mmCIF file of C-alpha atoms in Angstrom:
data_model
loop_
_atom_site.group_PDB
_atom_site.id
_atom_site.type_symbol
_atom_site.label_atom_id
_atom_site.label_comp_id
_atom_site.label_asym_id
_atom_site.label_seq_id
_atom_site.Cartn_x
_atom_site.Cartn_y
_atom_site.Cartn_z
ATOM 1 C CA MET A 1 72.594 37.280 -32.961
ATOM 2 C CA ALA A 2 73.335 34.656 -30.873
ATOM 3 C CA PHE A 3 70.490 33.042 -28.716
ATOM 4 C CA PRO A 4 71.091 31.256 -25.627
ATOM 5 C CA PRO A 5 69.378 28.675 -24.214
ATOM 6 C CA PRO A 6 66.156 27.749 -22.457
ATOM 7 C CA PHE A 7 64.644 28.171 -25.912
ATOM 8 C CA ALA A 8 61.131 29.378 -24.596
ATOM 9 C CA GLY A 9 57.915 29.362 -26.733
ATOM 10 C CA ILE A 10 56.564 27.858 -29.539
ATOM 11 C CA HIS A 11 59.588 27.133 -32.462
ATOM 12 C CA ALA A 12 58.172 26.292 -35.688
ATOM 13 C CA ILE A 13 59.341 22.757 -37.115
ATOM 14 C CA LEU A 14 59.527 23.291 -41.132
ATOM 15 C CA TYR A 15 58.024 20.569 -43.829
ATOM 16 C CA ALA A 16 60.118 19.400 -46.590
ATOM 17 C CA LEU A 17 58.222 21.138 -49.718
ATOM 18 C CA PHE A 18 58.543 19.717 -53.181
ATOM 19 C CA ASP A 19 57.920 20.511 -56.243
ATOM 20 C CA SER A 20 56.067 18.038 -58.818
ATOM 21 C CA ARG A 21 59.338 16.298 -59.720
ATOM 22 C CA GLU A 22 60.010 15.475 -56.331
ATOM 23 C CA ARG A 23 62.518 17.968 -55.877
ATOM 24 C CA LEU A 24 63.269 20.608 -52.960
ATOM 25 C CA ASP A 25 61.351 23.403 -53.735
ATOM 26 C CA ARG A 26 63.576 26.335 -53.000
ATOM 27 C CA GLY A 27 60.773 29.098 -53.311
ATOM 28 C CA ALA A 28 58.059 27.346 -51.658
ATOM 29 C CA MET A 29 60.342 26.745 -48.190
ATOM 30 C CA ARG A 30 61.182 30.006 -48.231
ATOM 31 C CA ARG A 31 57.618 30.978 -48.278
ATOM 32 C CA GLN A 32 56.920 28.413 -45.156
ATOM 33 C CA THR A 33 60.044 30.055 -43.034
ATOM 34 C CA GLU A 34 58.325 33.673 -44.288
ATOM 35 C CA ILE A 35 54.747 32.807 -42.837
ATOM 36 C CA CYS A 36 56.095 31.357 -39.540
ATOM 37 C CA LEU A 37 58.491 34.525 -38.866
ATOM 38 C CA SER A 38 55.715 36.652 -39.472
ATOM 39 C CA LEU A 39 53.494 35.098 -37.131
ATOM 40 C CA GLY A 40 55.756 35.508 -34.413
ATOM 41 C CA VAL A 41 57.613 32.519 -33.751
ATOM 42 C CA HIS A 42 59.310 32.158 -30.613
ATOM 43 C CA GLY A 43 62.103 29.983 -32.762
ATOM 44 C CA MET A 44 62.965 27.754 -36.007
ATOM 45 C CA ALA A 45 63.856 24.514 -36.915
ATOM 46 C CA ALA A 46 64.206 22.259 -39.327
ATOM 47 C CA LEU A 47 65.300 18.363 -40.382
ATOM 48 C CA GLY A 48 63.352 16.701 -38.055
ATOM 49 C CA LEU A 49 60.797 14.028 -38.691
ATOM 50 C CA ALA A 50 58.460 16.911 -40.326
ATOM 51 C CA THR A 51 61.000 17.895 -42.884
ATOM 52 C CA GLU A 52 61.378 13.948 -43.977
ATOM 53 C CA VAL A 53 64.566 14.328 -42.875
ATOM 54 C CA SER A 54 65.399 10.231 -43.576
ATOM 55 C CA LYS A 55 64.265 11.118 -47.054
ATOM 56 C CA LEU A 56 67.001 13.949 -47.924
ATOM 57 C CA THR A 57 70.590 13.268 -49.058
ATOM 58 C CA LEU A 58 73.200 14.743 -47.003
ATOM 59 C CA THR A 59 73.595 17.378 -49.689
ATOM 60 C CA GLU A 60 69.942 18.283 -49.055
ATOM 61 C CA ARG A 61 70.236 18.418 -45.851
ATOM 62 C CA ARG A 62 73.049 20.866 -45.911
ATOM 63 C CA MET A 63 71.307 22.931 -48.475
ATOM 64 C CA VAL A 64 68.072 23.056 -45.922
ATOM 65 C CA MET A 65 70.244 24.453 -43.063
ATOM 66 C CA GLU A 66 71.873 27.320 -45.620
ATOM 67 C CA TRP A 67 68.310 28.030 -46.711
ATOM 68 C CA VAL A 68 66.156 28.323 -43.096
ATOM 69 C CA ALA A 69 69.754 30.441 -41.936
ATOM 70 C CA GLU A 70 69.448 32.955 -44.920
ATOM 71 C CA ASP A 71 65.612 32.801 -44.682
ATOM 72 C CA THR A 72 65.101 33.425 -40.949
ATOM 73 C CA GLY A 73 68.158 35.948 -40.825
ATOM 74 C CA GLY A 74 69.046 36.150 -37.288
ATOM 75 C CA GLN A 75 65.219 37.146 -36.231
ATOM 76 C CA ALA A 76 64.663 33.530 -33.744
ATOM 77 C CA PRO A 77 66.960 31.016 -32.356
ATOM 78 C CA LEU A 78 67.566 28.275 -34.762
ATOM 79 C CA ALA A 79 67.904 24.746 -34.645
ATOM 80 C CA PHE A 80 68.652 22.118 -36.865
ATOM 81 C CA THR A 81 67.622 18.267 -35.793
ATOM 82 C CA ILE A 82 70.430 16.129 -36.489
ATOM 83 C CA PHE A 83 70.140 12.521 -38.388
ATOM 84 C CA GLY A 84 72.607 9.890 -38.767
ATOM 85 C CA SER A 85 73.395 6.420 -38.491
ATOM 86 C CA SER A 86 77.021 7.112 -37.040
ATOM 87 C CA VAL A 87 78.253 9.518 -34.994
ATOM 88 C CA GLU A 88 80.420 10.335 -37.761
ATOM 89 C CA GLU A 89 77.191 10.907 -39.981
ATOM 90 C CA GLN A 90 76.200 13.190 -37.072
ATOM 91 C CA VAL A 91 79.061 14.988 -36.105
ATOM 92 C CA GLU A 92 79.777 16.208 -39.528
ATOM 93 C CA GLN A 93 75.867 17.643 -39.941
ATOM 94 C CA VAL A 94 76.756 19.120 -36.788
ATOM 95 C CA ARG A 95 79.544 20.969 -38.176
ATOM 96 C CA ALA A 96 76.845 21.903 -40.901
ATOM 97 C CA ALA A 97 74.673 23.361 -38.206
ATOM 98 C CA GLU A 98 77.581 25.356 -37.005
ATOM 99 C CA GLN A 99 78.274 26.947 -40.312
ATOM 100 C CA ALA A 100 75.052 27.865 -40.957
ATOM 101 C CA ARG A 101 74.779 29.582 -37.356
ATOM 102 C CA ALA A 102 72.427 27.531 -35.716
ATOM 103 C CA ASP A 103 71.952 28.230 -31.797
ATOM 104 C CA TRP A 104 71.377 24.940 -30.766
ATOM 105 C CA VAL A 105 71.055 21.531 -32.131
ATOM 106 C CA ILE A 106 69.033 18.093 -31.624
ATOM 107 C CA LEU A 107 70.633 14.664 -31.806
ATOM 108 C CA GLN A 108 67.919 12.394 -32.957
ATOM 109 C CA PRO A 109 68.723 8.260 -31.890
ATOM 110 C CA PRO A 110 70.301 7.180 -34.549
ATOM 111 C CA MET A 111 67.812 4.507 -36.832
ATOM 112 C CA VAL A 112 69.402 1.378 -36.903
ATOM 113 C CA GLY A 113 69.120 -1.578 -34.660
ATOM 114 C CA SER A 114 67.838 -2.073 -30.932
ATOM 115 C CA PHE A 115 70.402 -1.606 -28.372
ATOM 116 C CA GLY A 116 70.432 -0.994 -24.428
ATOM 117 C CA ALA A 117 70.155 2.415 -22.788
ATOM 118 C CA GLY A 118 73.685 2.903 -22.401
ATOM 119 C CA GLU A 119 74.767 2.475 -25.704
ATOM 120 C CA TYR A 120 72.671 5.174 -26.881
ATOM 121 C CA ILE A 121 74.394 6.937 -24.026
ATOM 122 C CA ARG A 122 77.571 6.519 -25.062
ATOM 123 C CA PHE A 123 76.679 7.425 -28.633
ATOM 124 C CA PHE A 124 74.743 11.024 -27.734
ATOM 125 C CA GLY A 125 78.071 11.810 -25.415
ATOM 126 C CA ARG A 126 79.862 11.496 -28.510
ATOM 127 C CA VAL A 127 78.172 13.628 -30.621
ATOM 128 C CA ALA A 128 77.606 16.209 -28.083
ATOM 129 C CA GLY A 129 81.073 16.025 -27.040
ATOM 130 C CA ALA A 130 82.272 17.128 -30.355
ATOM 131 C CA THR A 131 80.382 21.057 -30.231
ATOM 132 C CA SER A 132 80.107 23.740 -27.850
ATOM 133 C CA LEU A 133 76.488 24.728 -29.364
ATOM 134 C CA PRO A 134 73.512 23.621 -26.714
ATOM 135 C CA VAL A 135 72.245 20.417 -27.331
ATOM 136 C CA ALA A 136 68.865 19.086 -27.278
ATOM 137 C CA ILE A 137 68.201 14.610 -26.705
ATOM 138 C CA GLN A 138 65.081 13.705 -28.751
ATOM 139 C CA ASN A 139 63.355 11.768 -26.522
ATOM 140 C CA ALA A 140 60.467 10.158 -28.883
ATOM 141 C CA PRO A 141 59.981 6.110 -28.129
ATOM 142 C CA ALA A 142 56.450 6.276 -29.444
ATOM 143 C CA TYR A 143 57.237 7.746 -32.772
ATOM 144 C CA MET A 144 60.942 6.194 -33.526
ATOM 145 C CA GLY A 145 60.854 3.113 -31.225
ATOM 146 C CA ARG A 146 63.973 4.097 -29.065
ATOM 147 C CA GLY A 147 64.130 6.084 -26.492
ATOM 148 C CA LEU A 148 65.743 6.873 -22.890
ATOM 149 C CA SER A 149 64.274 6.672 -19.077
ATOM 150 C CA VAL A 150 64.502 9.752 -16.774
ATOM 151 C CA GLU A 151 67.799 8.200 -15.178
ATOM 152 C CA ASP A 152 69.092 8.246 -18.645
ATOM 153 C CA ILE A 153 68.918 11.965 -19.282
ATOM 154 C CA GLN A 154 70.147 12.277 -15.875
ATOM 155 C CA THR A 155 73.273 10.327 -16.607
ATOM 156 C CA LEU A 156 73.795 12.378 -19.875
ATOM 157 C CA VAL A 157 73.184 15.331 -18.298
ATOM 158 C CA ALA A 158 75.822 14.953 -15.784
ATOM 159 C CA GLN A 159 78.512 13.928 -18.464
ATOM 160 C CA HIS A 160 78.069 16.281 -20.786
ATOM 161 C CA PRO A 161 76.774 20.063 -19.472
ATOM 162 C CA ASN A 162 76.094 21.232 -23.164
ATOM 163 C CA ILE A 163 73.357 19.185 -23.092
ATOM 164 C CA ARG A 164 70.741 22.071 -21.973
ATOM 165 C CA VAL A 165 67.490 20.723 -23.074
ATOM 166 C CA VAL A 166 65.075 18.078 -23.831
ATOM 167 C CA LYS A 167 62.809 17.213 -27.056
ATOM 168 C CA GLY A 168 60.121 15.397 -26.427
ATOM 169 C CA GLU A 169 57.233 13.137 -27.949
ATOM 170 C CA GLY A 170 55.082 12.376 -24.878
ATOM 171 C CA PRO A 171 52.325 13.057 -22.604
ATOM 172 C CA ALA A 172 51.693 15.816 -20.466
ATOM 173 C CA VAL A 173 51.889 13.138 -17.036
ATOM 174 C CA ASP A 174 55.308 11.694 -18.800
ATOM 175 C CA ILE A 175 56.955 15.273 -19.329
ATOM 176 C CA ARG A 176 55.503 16.648 -15.591
ATOM 177 C CA HIS A 177 57.678 13.345 -14.045
ATOM 178 C CA LEU A 178 60.755 14.085 -16.273
ATOM 179 C CA ILE A 179 60.692 18.079 -14.936
ATOM 180 C CA GLU A 180 60.354 16.805 -11.604
ATOM 181 C CA VAL A 181 62.990 14.323 -11.871
ATOM 182 C CA THR A 182 65.219 17.025 -12.718
ATOM 183 C CA GLU A 183 64.282 19.412 -10.554
ATOM 184 C CA GLY A 184 63.011 21.588 -13.190
ATOM 185 C CA ARG A 185 66.765 22.240 -14.697
ATOM 186 C CA LEU A 186 66.449 20.794 -17.691
ATOM 187 C CA PRO A 187 64.039 22.505 -19.996
ATOM 188 C CA VAL A 188 61.717 20.560 -21.972
ATOM 189 C CA LEU A 189 60.157 21.384 -25.113
ATOM 190 C CA ASN A 190 57.541 18.931 -26.272
ATOM 191 C CA GLY A 191 55.527 18.347 -29.976
ATOM 192 C CA ARG A 192 53.198 15.778 -30.702
ATOM 193 C CA GLY A 193 51.501 18.267 -33.057
ATOM 194 C CA GLY A 194 50.337 20.631 -30.104
ATOM 195 C CA ILE A 195 47.892 17.764 -28.516
ATOM 196 C CA GLU A 196 47.911 18.299 -24.942
ATOM 197 C CA LEU A 197 49.389 22.039 -25.154
ATOM 198 C CA VAL A 198 47.816 24.024 -22.495
ATOM 199 C CA ASP A 199 48.643 20.809 -20.399
ATOM 200 C CA ASN A 200 52.096 20.743 -21.475
ATOM 201 C CA LEU A 201 52.701 24.078 -20.317
ATOM 202 C CA ARG A 202 50.930 23.385 -17.104
ATOM 203 C CA ALA A 203 53.129 20.803 -16.443
ATOM 204 C CA GLY A 204 56.207 23.113 -17.039
ATOM 205 C CA CYS A 205 57.497 22.620 -20.391
ATOM 206 C CA ALA A 206 59.452 25.293 -21.789
ATOM 207 C CA GLY A 207 57.228 25.484 -24.979
ATOM 208 C CA LEU A 208 56.572 23.396 -27.928
ATOM 209 C CA ILE A 209 58.149 22.817 -31.635
ATOM 210 C CA LEU A 210 55.465 22.197 -33.937
ATOM 211 C CA ALA A 211 55.155 21.923 -37.447
ATOM 212 C CA PRO A 212 52.670 25.345 -38.691
ATOM 213 C CA ASP A 213 49.777 24.070 -40.235
ATOM 214 C CA THR A 214 48.208 25.829 -36.703
ATOM 215 C CA ILE A 215 51.202 27.081 -35.068
ATOM 216 C CA ASP A 216 49.195 30.432 -35.364
ATOM 217 C CA TYR A 217 46.738 29.196 -32.866
ATOM 218 C CA ALA A 218 48.854 27.307 -31.012
ATOM 219 C CA LEU A 219 51.194 30.822 -30.197
ATOM 220 C CA ARG A 220 47.641 32.490 -29.030
ATOM 221 C CA ALA A 221 47.297 29.359 -26.684
ATOM 222 C CA HIS A 222 50.965 30.114 -25.482
ATOM 223 C CA ALA A 223 50.541 34.027 -25.205
ATOM 224 C CA SER A 224 47.372 33.563 -23.699
ATOM 225 C CA PHE A 225 49.030 31.099 -20.765
ATOM 226 C CA VAL A 226 51.682 33.146 -19.745
ATOM 227 C CA ALA A 227 49.807 36.382 -19.186
ATOM 228 C CA GLY A 228 48.027 34.002 -16.641
ATOM 229 C CA ASP A 229 44.778 33.992 -18.664
ATOM 230 C CA GLU A 230 43.978 30.105 -19.071
ATOM 231 C CA ASP A 231 40.967 30.321 -20.266
ATOM 232 C CA GLY A 232 41.956 32.176 -23.415
ATOM 233 C CA ALA A 233 44.476 29.353 -23.690
ATOM 234 C CA GLU A 234 42.051 26.716 -23.745
ATOM 235 C CA ALA A 235 39.973 28.465 -25.794
ATOM 236 C CA ALA A 236 42.726 28.711 -28.485
ATOM 237 C CA TYR A 237 43.563 25.384 -28.334
ATOM 238 C CA ARG A 238 39.819 24.195 -28.453
ATOM 239 C CA GLU A 239 39.927 25.656 -32.365
ATOM 240 C CA MET A 240 43.119 23.945 -33.208
ATOM 241 C CA LEU A 241 42.363 20.614 -31.442
ATOM 242 C CA PRO A 242 40.477 18.995 -34.007
ATOM 243 C CA ALA A 243 42.629 19.525 -36.923
ATOM 244 C CA ALA A 244 46.003 18.461 -34.480
ATOM 245 C CA VAL A 245 44.124 15.131 -33.717
ATOM 246 C CA PHE A 246 43.000 14.706 -37.557
ATOM 247 C CA ILE A 247 46.989 15.055 -38.185
ATOM 248 C CA MET A 248 48.788 13.101 -35.581
ATOM 249 C CA GLN A 249 47.563 9.693 -36.305
ATOM 250 C CA SER A 250 51.390 8.872 -37.269
ATOM 251 C CA ILE A 251 53.924 10.151 -38.573
ATOM 252 C CA GLU A 252 53.210 9.598 -41.751
ATOM 253 C CA SER A 253 49.445 11.325 -41.312
ATOM 254 C CA LEU A 254 51.164 14.515 -40.456
ATOM 255 C CA ILE A 255 53.426 14.237 -43.441
ATOM 256 C CA CYS A 256 50.516 13.364 -45.452
ATOM 257 C CA TYR A 257 47.429 15.580 -44.560
ATOM 258 C CA GLY A 258 49.294 18.297 -42.087
ATOM 259 C CA LYS A 259 51.704 19.518 -44.845
ATOM 260 C CA ARG A 260 48.095 19.871 -46.860
ATOM 261 C CA LEU A 261 46.798 21.543 -44.222
ATOM 262 C CA PHE A 262 49.475 24.029 -44.168
ATOM 263 C CA GLY A 263 49.596 23.963 -47.923
ATOM 264 C CA ALA A 264 45.708 24.889 -47.995
ATOM 265 C CA ARG A 265 45.901 27.634 -45.306
ATOM 266 C CA ALA A 266 49.781 29.762 -47.310
ATOM 267 C CA GLY A 267 48.371 28.979 -50.831
ATOM 268 C CA ILE A 268 51.123 27.008 -51.346
ATOM 269 C CA GLU A 269 50.789 23.485 -53.794
ATOM 270 C CA ILE A 270 51.972 20.476 -51.948
ATOM 271 C CA HIS A 271 53.867 17.538 -53.499
ATOM 272 C CA ASP A 272 55.005 14.117 -52.035
ATOM 273 C CA ARG A 273 58.656 12.414 -52.359
ATOM 274 C CA ALA A 274 58.134 8.878 -52.568
ATOM 275 C CA PRO A 275 57.512 6.702 -51.153
ATOM 276 C CA ALA A 276 54.910 8.482 -49.097
ATOM 277 C CA MET A 277 51.303 8.049 -47.455
ATOM 278 C CA ARG A 278 49.039 9.277 -50.618
ATOM 279 C CA PRO A 279 46.468 11.397 -49.519
ATOM 280 C CA THR A 280 42.453 9.968 -50.227
ATOM 281 C CA GLU A 281 39.363 11.643 -51.668
ATOM 282 C CA PHE A 282 37.906 11.875 -48.046
ATOM 283 C CA GLY A 283 41.131 13.023 -46.472
ATOM 284 C CA ILE A 284 41.563 15.543 -49.238
ATOM 285 C CA GLY A 285 38.063 16.984 -48.047
ATOM 286 C CA LEU A 286 38.639 16.943 -44.081
ATOM 287 C CA VAL A 287 41.814 19.015 -44.949
ATOM 288 C CA GLU A 288 39.842 21.396 -46.829
ATOM 289 C CA ARG A 289 36.830 21.644 -44.198
ATOM 290 C CA HIS A 290 39.774 22.180 -41.429
ATOM 291 C CA ALA A 291 41.805 24.553 -43.878
ATOM 292 C CA ALA A 292 38.221 26.814 -44.237
ATOM 293 C CA ARG A 293 37.558 26.668 -40.331
ATOM 294 C CA LEU A 294 40.787 27.885 -39.507
ATOM 295 C CA GLY A 295 41.554 29.916 -42.019
ATOM 296 C CA PRO A 296 44.311 31.579 -43.816
ATOM 297 C CA PHE A 297 47.756 32.617 -42.094
ATOM 298 C CA GLU A 298 47.427 36.145 -40.919
ATOM 299 C CA ALA A 299 51.062 37.859 -40.322
ATOM 300 C CA LYS A 300 51.777 39.974 -36.996
ATOM 301 C CA THR A 301 54.294 42.302 -36.148
ATOM 302 C CA ARG A 302 57.563 40.200 -34.921
ATOM 303 C CA ARG A 303 58.009 41.052 -31.480
ATOM 304 C CA PRO A 304 61.406 42.729 -30.542
ATOM 305 C CA THR A 305 64.562 39.707 -30.092
#
């Protein structure tokens, strides 16, 4: 089944789950996807910052694509983030995403050097021009140290019609400005671990892409908001907010403690791949407190797609 944009709702971006020998754990990755689908996520994604994509070999990235495509089985829109330091490397991964039957791809800026906006516009344009898939641009300057202005994004969209979505990582006020300037024609999916979730929806976000540690609460908040129950949305958001703030101190914190919170709630043992932020005894205690308060994941009947 092909899913056209806009890809509205709450999407899960998967963690990279390793075994005790730092190898990708096939069983744990399958279980993670199964949990997300059972909760009723509106989309699946992998190979973003939460997936520790920079630590994965090209072979492992292709393997993750194949695994997640197999486990998702067409039940929800599927996206893969495209990571690479050159146009050639990114196009190669776009081809792999096409073979894995992705519904769309998310382009990350190359993590080499520091260049002006024009260079990034040309880079993204060449990669987007190599595929007919819908393309999102990941604009996360706070986390990645590079990004595009609203005007730069407008230029890219005008030149490449298959750039259909922006994957943001910014405050709700900034996201609102982007939506206003683009006159609502460009769907925006924010992230930031769900911080400002309800305000993002008020700003006009089509949805959010989140790691799965508190995604069940995000789904409740989204469902309430869409139903016109903003009080209910705020209530669900308040339940997840302490954990979201604890986790989202940095990308390293997300990978260290967010992944462990997911593991504690899912009953999956978590192992790191070096180099990694290592949890402290106090941090583990906080994970346990948040996991006890949030409770285990409870499957729901999936909505029709």
